[in-house]
């Protein structure tokens, strides 16, 4: 049976590999007076190898297809890294630069750097493949942490010998930031894998209330802190550019906000002391000092926090979709079988569309669909349907938790019981009323009550 991957452990393990890789390769390149491989390029290569392995893993493909896919990915990674490392002026997708780049006359050091870059890509690609193939259990995480710590300590020992001998390195090198990032991500991975294995042994399935808040806080601080230290130089450049851009975009909004604030509050003060309005009501904002400067930085900080939260959420959903799978070991399919399966799915979709357009609608199916939506809504609101209770009993329990929508819940359950157990097909008016009731249940005004029920009440 195929073991399910933990996306947090994959990300943290990838950060550990990148920390160790950057510390070692930057030291080797600094010894020959070369700049290090950018961290963003190493990240792209590592996770490109992971995604490529995910595409063909346990699919039953022929070896020629798998080898061709990896050769294509390695070629793309090598060309991309060479183009960005040497900062070539030609566009990347203008392929004549490849032949010109390979035919350039180089010294022995130049060819050595090119071979070293190729070896680094091979190491990163191999680590990316192992990142998905190896299970995310305690043994694997412990081996990665011990191996990476051994490499970093060996690197520090070499630097100590060089310092004692009085030999100078052509380019300054520091392994402090990668080592701190590696230790934070490694301890985070060890803690997560041990807590998950302990919870599986004890039979604990989830945490409630304060446990959810504490778990989310620890995960955010450990994983986010490790990745932040690892990508600190790139983040500083991005923050500087973003600050200037947001400052330009938000300055008109600040003018309006300050004008409204002074209009409402200053007018009351004038009426109290009997003063009339003087001066211009639209102030000119000087974001460099005073209370207006604090408001300026606070407004920009809120916007950056919102955008960062949105980006993290989108990235999490994308990675979860990329690494999710429901295929078992016995359900392997080759590339042609999967192609035929997609063709059958398209044919089935067209046939269902034909039935929906030219045949009478099945109202019994609509009633069951509304009830399934209600069950899903209740499950995501912290109140799951028990296998031993009837739909009416579940409606009573759900209505006691959300009394403001009791009428809508009873309407959906009544239509379901009438259709399934009474064998009475509903008419179009009943379907429209039930659809409107389902829409009211999904109203955003109930989100706070649903979050409160999900975090601070029992599920059953």
Coordinates of C-alpha atoms in Angstrom, one line a residue:
X1 CA 0.0 0.0 0.0
X2 CA 1.3 3.4 -0.9
X3 CA 2.2 5.6 2.1
X4 CA 0.8 9.0 2.2
X5 CA 3.4 11.9 2.1
X6 CA 3.5 14.7 4.7
X7 CA 3.7 18.0 2.8
X8 CA 5.3 19.8 5.9
X9 CA 8.0 17.2 6.2
X10 CA 8.7 17.3 2.5
X11 CA 9.1 21.1 2.7
X12 CA 11.2 21.1 5.8
X13 CA 13.4 18.3 4.5
X14 CA 13.9 20.3 1.3
X15 CA 15.0 23.3 3.3
X16 CA 17.5 21.1 5.2
X17 CA 18.9 19.8 1.9
X18 CA 19.1 23.3 0.5
X19 CA 20.9 24.7 3.7
X20 CA 23.5 22.0 3.6
X21 CA 23.9 22.2 -0.2
X22 CA 24.3 26.0 -0.1
X23 CA 26.9 25.9 2.7
X24 CA 29.1 23.3 1.0
X25 CA 28.9 24.6 -2.6
X26 CA 29.4 28.2 -1.7
X27 CA 32.5 27.3 0.2
X28 CA 33.9 25.3 -2.8
X29 CA 33.1 28.1 -5.2
X30 CA 34.6 30.7 -2.9
X31 CA 37.9 28.7 -2.8
X32 CA 38.2 29.2 -6.6
X33 CA 37.1 32.8 -6.5
X34 CA 33.6 32.2 -8.0
X35 CA 30.2 33.4 -6.8
X36 CA 27.8 30.9 -5.2
X37 CA 24.9 29.3 -6.9
X38 CA 21.7 31.4 -6.2
X39 CA 19.4 29.9 -3.6
X40 CA 16.4 30.4 -5.7
X41 CA 17.9 28.5 -8.6
X42 CA 18.8 25.6 -6.3
X43 CA 15.2 25.6 -4.9
X44 CA 13.7 25.4 -8.4
X45 CA 16.0 22.5 -9.4
X46 CA 15.3 20.6 -6.2
X47 CA 11.5 20.8 -6.3
X48 CA 11.4 20.4 -10.1
X49 CA 13.0 17.0 -9.5
X50 CA 10.5 16.2 -6.8
X51 CA 7.5 17.1 -9.0
X52 CA 9.0 15.2 -11.9
X53 CA 9.4 12.1 -9.7
X54 CA 5.8 12.5 -8.5
X55 CA 4.5 12.5 -12.1
X56 CA 5.8 9.1 -12.9
X57 CA 6.1 7.4 -9.5
X58 CA 4.0 4.2 -9.2
X59 CA 2.3 4.8 -12.6
X60 CA 3.7 1.7 -14.2
X61 CA 5.4 3.7 -17.0
X62 CA 8.0 2.2 -19.3
X63 CA 11.6 3.0 -18.3
X64 CA 12.2 4.8 -21.6
X65 CA 9.5 7.3 -20.7
X66 CA 10.8 7.9 -17.2
X67 CA 14.4 8.3 -18.4
X68 CA 13.3 10.7 -21.1
X69 CA 11.3 12.8 -18.6
X70 CA 14.2 13.1 -16.3
X71 CA 16.7 13.9 -19.1
X72 CA 14.3 16.7 -20.3
X73 CA 14.1 18.1 -16.7
X74 CA 17.8 17.9 -16.2
X75 CA 18.5 19.7 -19.5
X76 CA 16.1 22.5 -18.6
X77 CA 17.6 22.9 -15.2
X78 CA 21.2 23.0 -16.6
X79 CA 20.3 25.6 -19.2
X80 CA 18.4 27.7 -16.8
X81 CA 21.1 27.7 -14.2
X82 CA 23.9 28.5 -16.7
X83 CA 21.8 31.3 -18.2
X84 CA 21.2 32.9 -14.8
X85 CA 24.6 32.1 -13.3
X86 CA 26.6 33.7 -16.1
X87 CA 24.0 36.5 -16.6
X88 CA 23.8 36.2 -20.3
X89 CA 22.2 39.0 -22.2
X90 CA 20.3 36.9 -24.7
X91 CA 16.7 35.8 -23.7
X92 CA 16.4 32.4 -22.2
X93 CA 13.9 31.1 -24.8
X94 CA 16.1 32.3 -27.7
X95 CA 17.9 29.0 -28.1
X96 CA 20.8 30.1 -30.3
X97 CA 22.6 31.3 -27.1
X98 CA 23.1 27.7 -26.2
X99 CA 25.5 26.9 -29.0
X100 CA 27.3 30.2 -28.6
X101 CA 27.7 29.6 -24.8
X102 CA 29.0 26.0 -25.3
X103 CA 31.5 27.1 -28.1
X104 CA 33.1 29.9 -26.0
X105 CA 36.8 29.6 -25.3
X106 CA 37.4 29.0 -21.6
X107 CA 40.3 28.5 -19.3
X108 CA 40.9 25.4 -17.2
X109 CA 39.1 27.1 -14.3
X110 CA 36.1 28.0 -16.5
X111 CA 35.7 24.4 -17.6
X112 CA 36.1 23.2 -14.0
X113 CA 33.3 25.6 -12.9
X114 CA 31.0 24.4 -15.7
X115 CA 31.6 20.8 -14.7
X116 CA 31.1 21.7 -11.1
X117 CA 27.8 23.3 -11.9
X118 CA 26.7 20.2 -13.8
X119 CA 27.7 18.0 -10.7
X120 CA 25.7 20.3 -8.4
X121 CA 22.6 20.0 -10.6
X122 CA 23.0 16.2 -10.6
X123 CA 23.3 16.2 -6.8
X124 CA 20.3 18.4 -6.4
X125 CA 18.3 16.3 -8.8
X126 CA 19.1 13.1 -7.0
X127 CA 18.2 14.7 -3.7
X128 CA 14.9 15.9 -5.2
X129 CA 14.1 12.4 -6.4
X130 CA 14.9 10.9 -3.0
X131 CA 12.8 13.6 -1.3
X132 CA 9.6 12.1 -2.8
X133 CA 10.6 8.5 -3.0
X134 CA 11.7 8.1 0.6
X135 CA 8.9 7.9 3.2
X136 CA 8.4 10.7 5.6
X137 CA 9.0 8.6 8.7
X138 CA 11.2 9.0 11.8
X139 CA 14.0 6.9 10.4
X140 CA 14.4 8.9 7.2
X141 CA 14.2 12.3 8.9
X142 CA 16.7 11.3 11.5
X143 CA 19.1 10.0 8.8
X144 CA 18.8 13.3 6.9
X145 CA 19.4 15.4 10.0
X146 CA 22.4 13.3 11.1
X147 CA 24.0 13.3 7.6
X148 CA 23.5 17.1 7.1
X149 CA 24.9 17.9 10.5
X150 CA 27.9 15.7 9.8
X151 CA 28.5 17.6 6.5
X152 CA 28.3 21.0 8.2
X153 CA 30.6 20.0 11.0
X154 CA 33.1 18.6 8.5
X155 CA 32.9 21.9 6.6
X156 CA 33.5 23.9 9.8
X157 CA 36.5 21.6 10.6
X158 CA 38.0 22.3 7.2
X159 CA 37.5 26.1 7.7
X160 CA 39.2 25.8 11.1
X161 CA 42.2 24.0 9.6
X162 CA 42.5 26.7 6.9
X163 CA 42.3 29.5 9.5
X164 CA 45.0 27.8 11.7
X165 CA 47.3 27.4 8.7
X166 CA 46.9 31.0 7.8
X167 CA 45.6 30.4 4.3
X168 CA 43.2 33.1 2.9
X169 CA 40.2 32.3 0.8
X170 CA 39.8 34.5 -2.3
X171 CA 36.1 35.2 -1.5
X172 CA 34.6 35.6 2.0
X173 CA 32.4 32.8 3.1
X174 CA 30.1 32.3 6.0
X175 CA 28.2 29.2 7.0
X176 CA 26.3 30.7 10.0
X177 CA 23.0 31.4 8.2
X178 CA 22.7 28.0 6.5
X179 CA 23.6 26.2 9.7
X180 CA 21.0 28.1 11.8
X181 CA 18.4 27.4 9.1
X182 CA 19.4 23.7 9.0
X183 CA 19.2 23.3 12.8
X184 CA 15.8 25.0 13.0
X185 CA 14.3 23.0 10.1
X186 CA 15.8 19.8 11.4
X187 CA 14.5 20.2 14.9
X188 CA 11.1 21.1 13.5
X189 CA 11.1 18.0 11.3
X190 CA 12.1 15.7 14.2
X191 CA 9.4 17.2 16.4
X192 CA 6.7 16.8 13.8
X193 CA 7.6 13.2 12.9
X194 CA 7.8 12.1 16.5
X195 CA 4.6 13.8 17.6
X196 CA 2.7 12.3 14.6
X197 CA 4.1 8.8 15.3
X198 CA 3.2 9.1 19.0
X199 CA -0.3 10.3 18.2
X200 CA -0.9 7.4 15.9
X201 CA 0.3 5.0 18.6
X202 CA -2.0 6.6 21.2
X203 CA -5.0 6.7 18.8
X204 CA -5.3 10.5 18.8
X205 CA -6.7 11.8 15.5
X206 CA -6.9 15.6 16.0
X207 CA -6.4 18.4 18.5
X208 CA -9.2 20.8 19.5
X209 CA -9.4 24.4 20.7
X210 CA -6.1 25.6 22.2
X211 CA -4.3 22.6 20.7
X212 CA -5.0 23.8 17.2
X213 CA -3.8 27.3 18.0
X214 CA -0.6 26.1 19.6
X215 CA 0.1 23.6 16.8
X216 CA -0.4 26.3 14.1
X217 CA 1.8 28.7 16.1
X218 CA 4.7 26.3 16.5
X219 CA 4.5 25.2 12.8
X220 CA 4.5 28.8 11.6
X221 CA 7.4 29.9 13.8
X222 CA 9.6 26.9 13.2
X223 CA 9.0 26.3 9.4
X224 CA 8.6 29.9 8.6
X225 CA 11.6 31.0 10.7
X226 CA 13.9 28.4 9.1
X227 CA 12.9 29.2 5.5
X228 CA 13.1 33.0 6.3
X229 CA 16.7 32.7 7.5
X230 CA 17.5 30.5 4.5
X231 CA 16.1 33.0 1.9
X232 CA 17.0 36.2 3.9
X233 CA 19.0 38.0 1.2
X234 CA 16.4 37.5 -1.5
X235 CA 13.6 38.5 0.9
X236 CA 15.4 41.7 1.8
X237 CA 15.7 42.7 -1.9
X238 CA 12.0 41.8 -2.4
X239 CA 10.9 43.8 0.6
X240 CA 12.8 46.9 -0.5
X241 CA 11.1 46.8 -3.9
X242 CA 7.7 46.0 -2.5
X243 CA 7.9 48.8 0.1
X244 CA 8.6 51.4 -2.7
X245 CA 5.8 50.0 -4.8
X246 CA 3.2 49.8 -2.0
X247 CA 4.2 53.3 -0.8
X248 CA 3.4 54.6 -4.3
X249 CA 0.1 52.8 -4.5
X250 CA -1.2 53.5 -1.0
X251 CA -0.3 57.2 -0.8
X252 CA -3.6 58.4 -2.5
X253 CA -5.6 56.1 -0.2
X254 CA -3.8 57.5 2.9
X255 CA -4.7 61.0 1.8
X256 CA -8.4 60.1 1.7
X257 CA -8.2 58.2 5.0
X258 CA -6.5 61.0 6.9
X259 CA -8.9 63.6 5.3
X260 CA -11.9 61.6 6.5
X261 CA -10.4 61.1 10.0
X262 CA -9.7 64.8 10.5
X263 CA -13.1 65.7 9.0
X264 CA -15.1 63.6 11.5
X265 CA -12.9 64.1 14.6
X266 CA -11.6 67.6 14.1
X267 CA -15.1 68.9 13.4
X268 CA -16.3 67.7 16.8
X269 CA -13.5 69.4 18.6
X270 CA -14.2 72.7 16.7
X271 CA -17.9 72.5 17.7
X272 CA -16.9 71.9 21.3
X273 CA -14.6 75.0 21.5
X274 CA -16.7 77.1 19.1
X275 CA -14.1 77.3 16.4
X276 CA -14.9 77.4 12.7
X277 CA -13.2 75.4 10.0
X278 CA -9.9 76.9 8.9
X279 CA -7.4 75.7 6.4
X280 CA -7.5 72.9 3.9
X281 CA -9.4 69.8 4.8
X282 CA -7.2 67.6 2.6
X283 CA -3.8 67.4 4.4
X284 CA -0.6 66.7 2.7
X285 CA 0.9 63.5 4.3
X286 CA 4.6 63.4 5.3
X287 CA 5.4 59.8 5.9
X288 CA 8.8 60.5 7.4
X289 CA 7.8 61.5 10.9
X290 CA 5.1 62.0 13.6
X291 CA 1.8 60.2 13.9
X292 CA 1.2 60.3 10.2
X293 CA 4.5 58.4 9.6
X294 CA 3.4 55.7 12.1
X295 CA 0.0 55.4 10.2
X296 CA 1.9 55.2 6.9
X297 CA 4.1 52.3 8.1
X298 CA 1.2 50.5 9.8
X299 CA -1.0 50.7 6.7
X300 CA 1.8 49.3 4.5
X301 CA 2.6 46.6 7.0
X302 CA -1.1 45.4 7.0
X303 CA -1.1 45.2 3.2
X304 CA 2.1 43.2 3.1
X305 CA 0.8 40.8 5.8
X306 CA -2.4 40.2 3.8
X307 CA -0.5 39.6 0.6
X308 CA 2.0 37.3 2.3
X309 CA -0.9 35.3 3.9
X310 CA -2.6 35.0 0.5
X311 CA 0.6 33.8 -1.2
X312 CA 1.3 31.2 1.6
X313 CA -2.3 29.9 1.3
X314 CA -2.1 29.6 -2.5
X315 CA 1.3 27.9 -2.3
X316 CA 0.0 25.5 0.3
X317 CA -3.1 24.5 -1.7
X318 CA -0.9 24.1 -4.9
X319 CA 1.6 21.9 -3.2
X320 CA -1.2 19.9 -1.5
X321 CA -2.8 19.3 -4.9
X322 CA 0.5 18.4 -6.5
X323 CA 1.4 15.8 -3.9
X324 CA -2.1 14.3 -3.3
X325 CA -2.9 10.9 -4.8
X326 CA -5.5 8.2 -4.3
X327 CA -3.8 5.5 -6.4
X328 CA -3.0 2.2 -4.7
X329 CA -0.3 -0.2 -5.6
X330 CA -2.6 -2.5 -7.5
X331 CA -4.0 0.4 -9.6
X332 CA -1.0 1.1 -11.7
X333 CA -1.7 2.3 -15.2
X334 CA 0.5 2.9 -18.1
X335 CA 0.6 6.1 -20.1
X336 CA -1.7 4.7 -22.8
X337 CA -4.2 3.3 -20.3
X338 CA -4.3 6.7 -18.6
X339 CA -4.9 8.4 -22.0
X340 CA -7.8 6.0 -22.7
X341 CA -9.2 6.7 -19.2
X342 CA -9.2 10.5 -19.9
X343 CA -11.0 9.9 -23.2
X344 CA -13.6 7.8 -21.4
X345 CA -14.0 10.6 -18.9
X346 CA -14.6 13.2 -21.6
X347 CA -17.1 10.9 -23.3
X348 CA -19.0 10.4 -20.0
X349 CA -19.0 14.1 -19.4
X350 CA -20.5 14.8 -22.9
X351 CA -23.1 12.1 -22.4
X352 CA -24.1 13.6 -19.0
X353 CA -24.2 17.1 -20.6
X354 CA -26.5 15.7 -23.3
X355 CA -28.9 14.2 -20.7
X356 CA -28.9 17.4 -18.7
X357 CA -29.8 19.5 -21.8
X358 CA -32.4 17.3 -23.6
X359 CA -33.9 15.2 -20.8
X360 CA -36.2 16.1 -18.0
X361 CA -34.3 16.9 -14.8
X362 CA -34.2 14.2 -12.1
X363 CA -35.6 15.9 -9.0
X364 CA -34.9 13.0 -6.7
X365 CA -31.2 13.3 -7.5
X366 CA -31.4 17.1 -6.7
X367 CA -32.9 16.3 -3.3
X368 CA -30.1 13.8 -2.4
X369 CA -27.6 16.3 -3.6
X370 CA -28.9 19.0 -1.4
X371 CA -28.8 16.7 1.6
X372 CA -25.2 15.7 0.8
X373 CA -24.3 19.4 0.7
X374 CA -25.9 19.8 4.1
X375 CA -23.8 16.9 5.5
X376 CA -20.6 18.4 4.1
X377 CA -21.5 21.8 5.5
X378 CA -22.1 20.3 8.9
X379 CA -18.8 18.4 8.8
X380 CA -16.8 21.5 8.0
X381 CA -18.7 23.3 10.7
X382 CA -17.6 20.9 13.4
X383 CA -20.7 18.7 13.6
X384 CA -20.4 15.5 11.6
X385 CA -23.2 13.1 10.9
X386 CA -23.1 9.9 13.0
X387 CA -23.7 6.5 11.3
X388 CA -26.3 5.5 13.9
X389 CA -28.6 8.6 13.6
X390 CA -31.4 9.3 11.1
X391 CA -31.5 12.5 9.0
X392 CA -34.2 13.9 11.2
X393 CA -32.1 13.3 14.4
X394 CA -29.1 14.9 12.7
X395 CA -31.2 17.9 11.7
X396 CA -32.3 18.4 15.3
X397 CA -28.8 18.3 16.5
X398 CA -27.6 20.6 13.8
X399 CA -30.4 23.1 14.5
X400 CA -29.6 23.2 18.2
X401 CA -26.0 24.2 17.3
X402 CA -27.2 26.8 14.7
X403 CA -30.7 27.9 15.7
X404 CA -30.7 30.9 13.3
X405 CA -31.0 28.5 10.3
X406 CA -33.3 25.9 11.8
X407 CA -36.0 26.4 9.3
X408 CA -33.6 26.0 6.3
X409 CA -32.1 22.8 7.8
X410 CA -35.5 21.2 8.4
X411 CA -36.6 22.1 4.9
X412 CA -33.6 20.3 3.3
X413 CA -34.0 17.2 5.5
X414 CA -37.8 17.1 4.9
X415 CA -37.3 17.1 1.1
X416 CA -34.7 14.4 1.4
X417 CA -37.0 12.1 3.5
X418 CA -40.0 12.7 1.3
X419 CA -38.0 11.8 -1.8
X420 CA -35.9 8.8 -0.5
X421 CA -38.3 7.2 2.0
X422 CA -41.7 8.4 0.8
X423 CA -40.9 7.9 -3.0
X424 CA -42.6 11.3 -3.7
X425 CA -40.8 13.3 -6.4
X426 CA -40.5 17.0 -5.5
X427 CA -41.8 19.6 -8.0
X428 CA -39.9 22.6 -9.3
X429 CA -41.2 24.9 -6.6
X430 CA -39.8 22.7 -3.8
X431 CA -36.5 22.4 -5.5
X432 CA -36.2 26.2 -5.8
X433 CA -37.1 26.7 -2.1
X434 CA -34.6 24.1 -1.0
X435 CA -31.9 25.7 -3.2
X436 CA -32.6 29.1 -1.7
X437 CA -32.4 27.5 1.8
X438 CA -29.0 26.0 1.0
X439 CA -27.8 29.3 -0.2
X440 CA -28.8 31.0 3.1
X441 CA -26.9 28.3 5.0
X442 CA -23.8 29.1 3.1
X443 CA -24.1 32.8 3.9
X444 CA -20.9 34.5 5.1
X445 CA -22.8 35.9 8.1
X446 CA -22.5 32.4 9.6
X447 CA -18.7 32.0 9.2
X448 CA -17.9 33.2 12.7
X449 CA -20.4 30.8 14.3
X450 CA -19.0 28.0 12.1
X451 CA -15.4 28.7 13.1
X452 CA -16.4 28.9 16.8
X453 CA -18.2 25.6 16.5
X454 CA -15.3 24.0 14.7
X455 CA -12.6 25.1 17.2
X456 CA -14.4 25.0 20.6
X457 CA -17.0 22.3 20.3
X458 CA -16.9 18.5 20.0
X459 CA -17.4 17.0 16.5
X460 CA -20.0 14.4 17.7

